[in-house]
Short mmCIF file of C-alpha atoms and ligand atoms in Angstrom, two decimals:
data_model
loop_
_atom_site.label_atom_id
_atom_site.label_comp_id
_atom_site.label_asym_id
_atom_site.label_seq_id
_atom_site.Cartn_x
_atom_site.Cartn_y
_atom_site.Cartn_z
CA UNK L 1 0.00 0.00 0.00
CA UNK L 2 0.89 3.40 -0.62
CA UNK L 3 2.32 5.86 2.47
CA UNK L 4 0.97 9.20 2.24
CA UNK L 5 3.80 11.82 3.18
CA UNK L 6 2.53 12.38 6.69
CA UNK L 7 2.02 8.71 6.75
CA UNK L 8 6.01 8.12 6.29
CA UNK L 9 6.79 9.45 9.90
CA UNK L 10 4.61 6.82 11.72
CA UNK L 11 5.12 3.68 12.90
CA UNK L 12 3.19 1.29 11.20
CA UNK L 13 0.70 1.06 14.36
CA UNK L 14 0.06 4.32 13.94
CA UNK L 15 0.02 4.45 10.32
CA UNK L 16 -3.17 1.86 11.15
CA UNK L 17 -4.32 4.52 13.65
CA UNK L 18 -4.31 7.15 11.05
CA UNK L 19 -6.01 5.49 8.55
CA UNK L 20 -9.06 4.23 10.75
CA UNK L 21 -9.04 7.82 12.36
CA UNK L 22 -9.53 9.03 7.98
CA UNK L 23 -12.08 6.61 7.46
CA UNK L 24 -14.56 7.25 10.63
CA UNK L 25 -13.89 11.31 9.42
CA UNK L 26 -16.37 11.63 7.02
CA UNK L 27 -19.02 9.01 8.94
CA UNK L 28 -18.13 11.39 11.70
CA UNK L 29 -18.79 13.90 9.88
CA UNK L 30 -22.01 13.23 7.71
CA UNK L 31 -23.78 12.46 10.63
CA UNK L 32 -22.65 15.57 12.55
CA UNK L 33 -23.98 17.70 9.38
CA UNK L 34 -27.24 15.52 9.85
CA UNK L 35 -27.27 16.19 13.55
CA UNK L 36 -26.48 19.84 13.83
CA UNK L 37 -29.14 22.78 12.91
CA UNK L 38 -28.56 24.12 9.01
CA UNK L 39 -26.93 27.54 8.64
CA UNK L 40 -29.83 28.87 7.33
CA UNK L 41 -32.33 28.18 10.42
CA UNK L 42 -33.07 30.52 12.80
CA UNK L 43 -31.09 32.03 14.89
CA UNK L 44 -28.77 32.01 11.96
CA UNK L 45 -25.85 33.36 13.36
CA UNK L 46 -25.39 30.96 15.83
CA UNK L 47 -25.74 27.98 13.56
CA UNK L 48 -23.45 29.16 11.49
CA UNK L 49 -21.06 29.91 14.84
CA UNK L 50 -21.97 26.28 15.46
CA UNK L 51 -20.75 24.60 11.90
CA UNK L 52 -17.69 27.32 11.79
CA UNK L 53 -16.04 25.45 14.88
CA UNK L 54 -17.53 22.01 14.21
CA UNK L 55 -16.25 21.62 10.69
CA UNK L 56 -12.81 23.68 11.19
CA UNK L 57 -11.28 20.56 10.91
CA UNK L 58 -10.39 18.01 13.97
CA UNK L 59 -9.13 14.99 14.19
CA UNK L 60 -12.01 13.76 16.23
CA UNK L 61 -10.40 11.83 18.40
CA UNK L 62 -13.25 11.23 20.98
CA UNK L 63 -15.63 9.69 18.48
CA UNK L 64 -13.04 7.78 16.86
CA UNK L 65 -12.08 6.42 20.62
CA UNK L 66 -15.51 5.77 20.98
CA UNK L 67 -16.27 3.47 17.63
CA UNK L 68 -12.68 2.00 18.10
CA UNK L 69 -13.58 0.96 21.96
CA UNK L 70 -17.44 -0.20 20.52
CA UNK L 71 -15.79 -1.73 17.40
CA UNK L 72 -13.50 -3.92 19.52
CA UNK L 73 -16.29 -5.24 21.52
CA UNK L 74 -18.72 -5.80 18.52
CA UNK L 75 -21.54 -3.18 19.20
CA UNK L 76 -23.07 -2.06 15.89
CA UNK L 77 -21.35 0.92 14.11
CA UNK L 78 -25.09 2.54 13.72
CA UNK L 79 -25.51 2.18 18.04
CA UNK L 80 -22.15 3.58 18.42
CA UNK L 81 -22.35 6.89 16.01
CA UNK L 82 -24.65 9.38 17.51
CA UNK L 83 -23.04 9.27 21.03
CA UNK L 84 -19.26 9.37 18.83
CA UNK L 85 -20.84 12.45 17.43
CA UNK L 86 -22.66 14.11 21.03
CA UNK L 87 -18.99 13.97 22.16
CA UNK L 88 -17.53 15.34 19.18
CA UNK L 89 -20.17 18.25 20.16
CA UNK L 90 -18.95 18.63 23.83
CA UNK L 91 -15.04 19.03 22.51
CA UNK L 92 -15.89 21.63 20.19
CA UNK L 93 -17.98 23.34 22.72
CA UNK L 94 -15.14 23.11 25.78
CA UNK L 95 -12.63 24.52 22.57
CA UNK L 96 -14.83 27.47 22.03
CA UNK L 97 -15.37 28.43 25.42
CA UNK L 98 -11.78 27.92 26.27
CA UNK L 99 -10.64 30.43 23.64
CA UNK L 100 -12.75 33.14 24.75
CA UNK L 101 -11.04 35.99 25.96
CA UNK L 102 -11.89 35.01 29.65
CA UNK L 103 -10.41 32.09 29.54
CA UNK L 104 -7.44 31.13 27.09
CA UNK L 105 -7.64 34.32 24.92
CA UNK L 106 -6.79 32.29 21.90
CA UNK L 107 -7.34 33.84 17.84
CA UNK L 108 -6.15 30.69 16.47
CA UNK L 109 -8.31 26.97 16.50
CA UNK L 110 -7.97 24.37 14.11
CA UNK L 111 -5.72 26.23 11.61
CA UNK L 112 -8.71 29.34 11.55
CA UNK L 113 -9.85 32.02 13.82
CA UNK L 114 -11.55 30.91 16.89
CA UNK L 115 -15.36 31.35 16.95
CA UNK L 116 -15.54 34.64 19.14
CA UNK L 117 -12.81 36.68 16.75
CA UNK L 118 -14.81 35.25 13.27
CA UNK L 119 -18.46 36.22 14.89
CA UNK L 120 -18.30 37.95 18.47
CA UNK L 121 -17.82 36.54 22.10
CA UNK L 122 -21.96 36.55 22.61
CA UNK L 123 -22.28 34.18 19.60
CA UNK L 124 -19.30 31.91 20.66
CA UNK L 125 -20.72 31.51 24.59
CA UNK L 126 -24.43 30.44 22.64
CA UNK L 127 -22.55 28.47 20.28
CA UNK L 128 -20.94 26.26 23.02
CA UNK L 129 -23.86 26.18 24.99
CA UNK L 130 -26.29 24.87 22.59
CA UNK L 131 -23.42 22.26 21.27
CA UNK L 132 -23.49 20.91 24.88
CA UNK L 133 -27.21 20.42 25.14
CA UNK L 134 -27.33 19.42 21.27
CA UNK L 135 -24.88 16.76 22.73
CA UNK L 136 -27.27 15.45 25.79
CA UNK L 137 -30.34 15.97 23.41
CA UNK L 138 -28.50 13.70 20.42
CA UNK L 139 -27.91 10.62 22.88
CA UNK L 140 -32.14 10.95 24.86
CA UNK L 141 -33.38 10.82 21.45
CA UNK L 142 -30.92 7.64 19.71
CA UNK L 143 -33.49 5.37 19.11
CA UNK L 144 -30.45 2.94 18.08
CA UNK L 145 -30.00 2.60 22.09
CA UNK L 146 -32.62 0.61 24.84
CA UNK L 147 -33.36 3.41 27.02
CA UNK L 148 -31.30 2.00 29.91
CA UNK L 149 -28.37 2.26 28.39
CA UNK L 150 -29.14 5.90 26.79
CA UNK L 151 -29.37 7.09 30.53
CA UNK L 152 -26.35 5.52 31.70
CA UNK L 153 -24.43 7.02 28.67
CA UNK L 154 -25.85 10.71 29.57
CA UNK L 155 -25.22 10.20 33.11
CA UNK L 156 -21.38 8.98 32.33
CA UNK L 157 -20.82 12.08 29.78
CA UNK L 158 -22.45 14.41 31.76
CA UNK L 159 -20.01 13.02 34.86
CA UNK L 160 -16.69 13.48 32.84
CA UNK L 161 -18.14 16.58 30.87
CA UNK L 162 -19.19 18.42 34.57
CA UNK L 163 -17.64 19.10 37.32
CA UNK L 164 -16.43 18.25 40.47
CA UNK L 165 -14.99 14.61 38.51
CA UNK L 166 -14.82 16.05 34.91
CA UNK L 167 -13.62 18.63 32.47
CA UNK L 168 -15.24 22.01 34.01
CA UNK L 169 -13.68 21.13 36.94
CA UNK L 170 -10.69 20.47 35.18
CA UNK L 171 -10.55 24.00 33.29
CA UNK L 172 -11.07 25.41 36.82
CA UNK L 173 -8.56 24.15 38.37
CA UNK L 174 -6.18 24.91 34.96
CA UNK L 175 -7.24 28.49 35.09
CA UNK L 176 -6.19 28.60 38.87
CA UNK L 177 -2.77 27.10 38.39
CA UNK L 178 -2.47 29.98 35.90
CA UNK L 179 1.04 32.36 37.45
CA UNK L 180 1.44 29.62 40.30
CA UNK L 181 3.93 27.02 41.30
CA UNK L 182 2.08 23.26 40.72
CA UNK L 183 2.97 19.65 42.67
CA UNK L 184 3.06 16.66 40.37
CA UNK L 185 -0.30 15.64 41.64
CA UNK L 186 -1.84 18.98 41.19
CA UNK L 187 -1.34 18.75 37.34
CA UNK L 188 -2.24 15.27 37.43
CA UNK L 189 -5.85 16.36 38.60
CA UNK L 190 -5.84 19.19 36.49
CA UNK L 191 -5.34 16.93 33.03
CA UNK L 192 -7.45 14.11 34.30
CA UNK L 193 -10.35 15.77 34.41
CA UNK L 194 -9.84 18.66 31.79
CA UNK L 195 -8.72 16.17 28.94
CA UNK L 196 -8.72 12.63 30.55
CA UNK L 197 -12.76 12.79 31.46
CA UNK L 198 -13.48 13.12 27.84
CA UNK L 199 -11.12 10.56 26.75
CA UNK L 200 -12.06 8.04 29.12
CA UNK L 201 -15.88 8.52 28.79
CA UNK L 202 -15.61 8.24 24.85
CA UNK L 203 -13.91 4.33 25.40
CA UNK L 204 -16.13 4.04 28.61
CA UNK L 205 -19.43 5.03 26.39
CA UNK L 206 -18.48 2.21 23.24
CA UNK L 207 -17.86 -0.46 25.77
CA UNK L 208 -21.31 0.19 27.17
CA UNK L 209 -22.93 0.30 24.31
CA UNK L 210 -21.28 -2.46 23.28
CA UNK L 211 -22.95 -4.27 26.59
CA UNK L 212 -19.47 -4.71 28.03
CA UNK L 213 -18.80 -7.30 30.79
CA UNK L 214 -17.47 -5.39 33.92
CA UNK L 215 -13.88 -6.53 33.53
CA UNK L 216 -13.37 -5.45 29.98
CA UNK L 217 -14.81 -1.95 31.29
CA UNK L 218 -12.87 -1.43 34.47
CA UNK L 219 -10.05 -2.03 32.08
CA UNK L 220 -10.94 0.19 29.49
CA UNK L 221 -11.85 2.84 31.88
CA UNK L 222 -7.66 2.29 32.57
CA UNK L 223 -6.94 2.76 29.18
CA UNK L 224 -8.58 5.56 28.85
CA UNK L 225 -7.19 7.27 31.91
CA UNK L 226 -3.74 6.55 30.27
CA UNK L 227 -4.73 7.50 27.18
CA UNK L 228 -6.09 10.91 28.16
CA UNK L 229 -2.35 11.37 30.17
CA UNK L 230 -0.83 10.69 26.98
CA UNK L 231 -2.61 12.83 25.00
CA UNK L 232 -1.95 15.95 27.18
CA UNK L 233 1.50 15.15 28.02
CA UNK L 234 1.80 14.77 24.40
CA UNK L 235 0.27 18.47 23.86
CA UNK L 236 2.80 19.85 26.15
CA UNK L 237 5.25 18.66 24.22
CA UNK L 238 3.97 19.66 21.10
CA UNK L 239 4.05 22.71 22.53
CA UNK L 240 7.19 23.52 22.92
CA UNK L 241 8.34 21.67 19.27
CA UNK L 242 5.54 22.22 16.93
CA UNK L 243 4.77 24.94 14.66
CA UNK L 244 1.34 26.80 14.41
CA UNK L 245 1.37 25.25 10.90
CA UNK L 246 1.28 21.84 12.36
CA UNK L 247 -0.66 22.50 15.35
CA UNK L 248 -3.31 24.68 13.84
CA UNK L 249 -2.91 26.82 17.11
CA UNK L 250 -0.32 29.41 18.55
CA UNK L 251 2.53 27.29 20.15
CA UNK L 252 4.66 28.35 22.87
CA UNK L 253 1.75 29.54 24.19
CA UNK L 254 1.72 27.92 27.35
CA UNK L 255 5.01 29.01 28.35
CA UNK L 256 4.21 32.54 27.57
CA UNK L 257 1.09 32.06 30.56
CA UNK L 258 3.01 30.40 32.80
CA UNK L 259 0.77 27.53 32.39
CA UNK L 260 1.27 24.53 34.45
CA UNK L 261 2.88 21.85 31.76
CA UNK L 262 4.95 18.53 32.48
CA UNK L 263 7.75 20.26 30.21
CA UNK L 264 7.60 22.81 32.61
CA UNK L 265 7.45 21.26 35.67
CA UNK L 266 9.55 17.76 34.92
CA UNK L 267 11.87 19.59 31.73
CA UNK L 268 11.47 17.90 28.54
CA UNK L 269 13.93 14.94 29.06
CA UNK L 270 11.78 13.46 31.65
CA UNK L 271 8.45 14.45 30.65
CA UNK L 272 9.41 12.02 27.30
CA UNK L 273 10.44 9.22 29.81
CA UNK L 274 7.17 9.78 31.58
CA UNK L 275 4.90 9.64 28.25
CA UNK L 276 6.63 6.02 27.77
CA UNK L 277 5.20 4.69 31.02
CA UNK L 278 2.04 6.20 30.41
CA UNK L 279 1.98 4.39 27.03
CA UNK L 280 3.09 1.48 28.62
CA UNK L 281 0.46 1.80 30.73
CA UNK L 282 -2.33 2.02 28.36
CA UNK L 283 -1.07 -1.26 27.00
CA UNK L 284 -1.07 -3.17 30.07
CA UNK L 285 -4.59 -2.43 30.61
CA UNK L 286 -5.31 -4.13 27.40
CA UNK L 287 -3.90 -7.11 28.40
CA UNK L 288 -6.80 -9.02 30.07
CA UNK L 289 -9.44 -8.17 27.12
CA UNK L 290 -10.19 -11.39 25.41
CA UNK L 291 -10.64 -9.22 21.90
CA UNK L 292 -8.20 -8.82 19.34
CA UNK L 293 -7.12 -4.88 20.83
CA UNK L 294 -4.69 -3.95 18.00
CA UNK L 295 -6.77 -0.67 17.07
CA UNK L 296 -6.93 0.76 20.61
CA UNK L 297 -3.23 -0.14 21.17
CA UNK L 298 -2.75 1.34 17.43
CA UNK L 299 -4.09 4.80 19.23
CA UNK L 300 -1.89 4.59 21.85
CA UNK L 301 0.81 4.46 19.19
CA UNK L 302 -0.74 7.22 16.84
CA UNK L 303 -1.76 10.14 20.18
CA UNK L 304 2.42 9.48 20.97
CA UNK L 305 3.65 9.97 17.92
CA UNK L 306 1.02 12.72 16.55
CA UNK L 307 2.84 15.78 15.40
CA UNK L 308 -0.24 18.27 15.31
C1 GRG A 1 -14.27 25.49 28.71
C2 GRG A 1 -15.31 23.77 30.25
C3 GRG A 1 -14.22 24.17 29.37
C4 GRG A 1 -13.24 23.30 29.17
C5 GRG A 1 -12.13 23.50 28.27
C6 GRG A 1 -10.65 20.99 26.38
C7 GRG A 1 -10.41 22.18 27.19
C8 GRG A 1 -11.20 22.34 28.42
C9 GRG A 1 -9.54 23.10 26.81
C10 GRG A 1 -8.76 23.04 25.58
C11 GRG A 1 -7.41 23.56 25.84
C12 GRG A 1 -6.39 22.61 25.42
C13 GRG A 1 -5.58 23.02 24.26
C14 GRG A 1 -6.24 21.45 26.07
C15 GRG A 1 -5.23 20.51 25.69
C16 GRG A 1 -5.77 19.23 25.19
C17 GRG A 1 -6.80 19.42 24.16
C18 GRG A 1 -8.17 19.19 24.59
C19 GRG A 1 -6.45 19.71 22.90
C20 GRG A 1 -7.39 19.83 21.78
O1 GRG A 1 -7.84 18.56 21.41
P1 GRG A 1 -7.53 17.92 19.97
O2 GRG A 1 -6.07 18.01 19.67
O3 GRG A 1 -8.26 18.96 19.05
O4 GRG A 1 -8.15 16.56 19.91
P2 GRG A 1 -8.96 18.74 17.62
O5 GRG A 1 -9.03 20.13 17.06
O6 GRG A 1 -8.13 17.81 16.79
O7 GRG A 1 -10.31 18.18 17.91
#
């Protein structure tokens, strides 16, 4: 098979990665365009707000986590895509919010201008908000899923999504460390719930719907703690090496805030060691799943060695 040229830097488990990750895109996608309200409904502005951030581009990681997680369990790709797409919906909404001006202060979001410079700050609050109750909305009215398992899925995403376990909390205790000296645990709490909730729920949510036995989702619900450690520790790092071109956002920006990073607070030497025990990590946790788990270990592979 042909390597595309951003294909020739991978490993060939994350080569795999990237190509399931390109073919759930457009799924993704189509049903997100099905899902969200047309530019040309009322209020307008804010649907357009809506699609503006939605289709800037992502790698939608979450949903893809999800279907890979269902996928490896056998649930049915149909069950699986509506929640994929809900938590494609809370992403984009935590990725608007967190560029206002209030918060990150950020002009730059998936290689365009963030939703509050391209409309105005009013528009990109209402454009989150409605995302996250589009989100909660898509998942009560999947008629793919028995109505137990629909509630246990909202109550899970609305767990890692809300605070005190999950991402607001998360942001809140990110925009606190802002200017101050951090512990190792500190930061750990910070990134667990501000990027690891999301992460976690998305495998959590396809082994559910996948009616997963409790073993193979206490140790999902591992990898996906790992994964989401990965992932951030990986966006530090990034951070400091990447360009905007490859990032799609302003680098060195967390430096520049005095954010609380693992670059920062281990130096860059260590923070690489500690990325290989979190990947080692993930794998482990794989381990006692009586599937074939070459995809999710394929992720692991791809969220390490992602260069944007
Ligand atoms: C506003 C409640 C609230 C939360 C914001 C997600 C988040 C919390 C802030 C985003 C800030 C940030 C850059 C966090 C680092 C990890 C992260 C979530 C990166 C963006 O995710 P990707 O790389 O983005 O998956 P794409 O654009 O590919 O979807």
């Amino acid at each position: 098979m042909v390597m595309t040229p951003s294909e020739t830097s991978y490993s060939p488990a994350a080569v795999e990665a990237t190509r399931f990750l390109a073919a759930c895109r457009p799924l993704i996608e189509s049903e997100l365009d099905q899902l969200l309200p047309a530019e040309t409904t009322d209020p307008a502005r804010v649907h357009a707000a809506i699609r503006w951030s939605v289709f800037a581009g992502g790698k939608r990681l979450r949903p893809v986590l999800l279907l890979a997680a269902g996928r490896t369990l056998h649930a049915r790709e149909a069950d699986l895509m509506r929640t994929a797409c809900a938590l494609e919906m809370i992403h984009t909404y935590s990725l608007i919010h967190d560029d206002l001006p209030s918060m990150d202060n950020d002009d730059l979001r998936r290689g365009r201008p963030t939703c509050h410079v391209r409309f105005d700050e009013a528009t990109a609050i209402l454009a989150g908000d409605a995302l996250l109750t589009l989100a909660f909305q898509t998942i009560a009215e999947d008629k793919h899923l028995k109505p137990e398992i629909a509630l246990q899925v909202i109550a899970e995403v609305a767990r890692a999504s809300g605070t005190p376990e999950g991402m607001v909390a998360g942001q809140a205790y990110d925009l606190a460390a802002e200017s101050e000296v951090v512990t190792g645990a500190e930061l750990e709490r910070i990134h667990e719930r501000k990027t690891g909730a999301l992460m976690g729920v998305a495998v959590r949510c396809g082994a559910i719907i996948a009616g997963a036995a409790e073993s193979d989702l206490s140790a999902l619900s591992h990898y996906g703690a790992q994964l989401g450690l990965l992932f951030q520790i990986t966006d530090d790092l990034l951070d400091v090496t990447a360009t905007a071109a490859d990032l799609g956002k302003t680098p060195g920006k967390d430096a520049r805030s005095r954010k609380a990073t693992y670059p920062a607070l281990y130096g860059v030497e260590a923070t690489r060691e500690y990325l290989m025990s979190a990947y080692q990590g993930a794998c482990v946790s794989l381990d006692s799943i009586n599937q074939p788990t070459g995809l999710l270990r394929a992720i692991a592979d791809f969220i390490v060695e992602r260069q944007g």
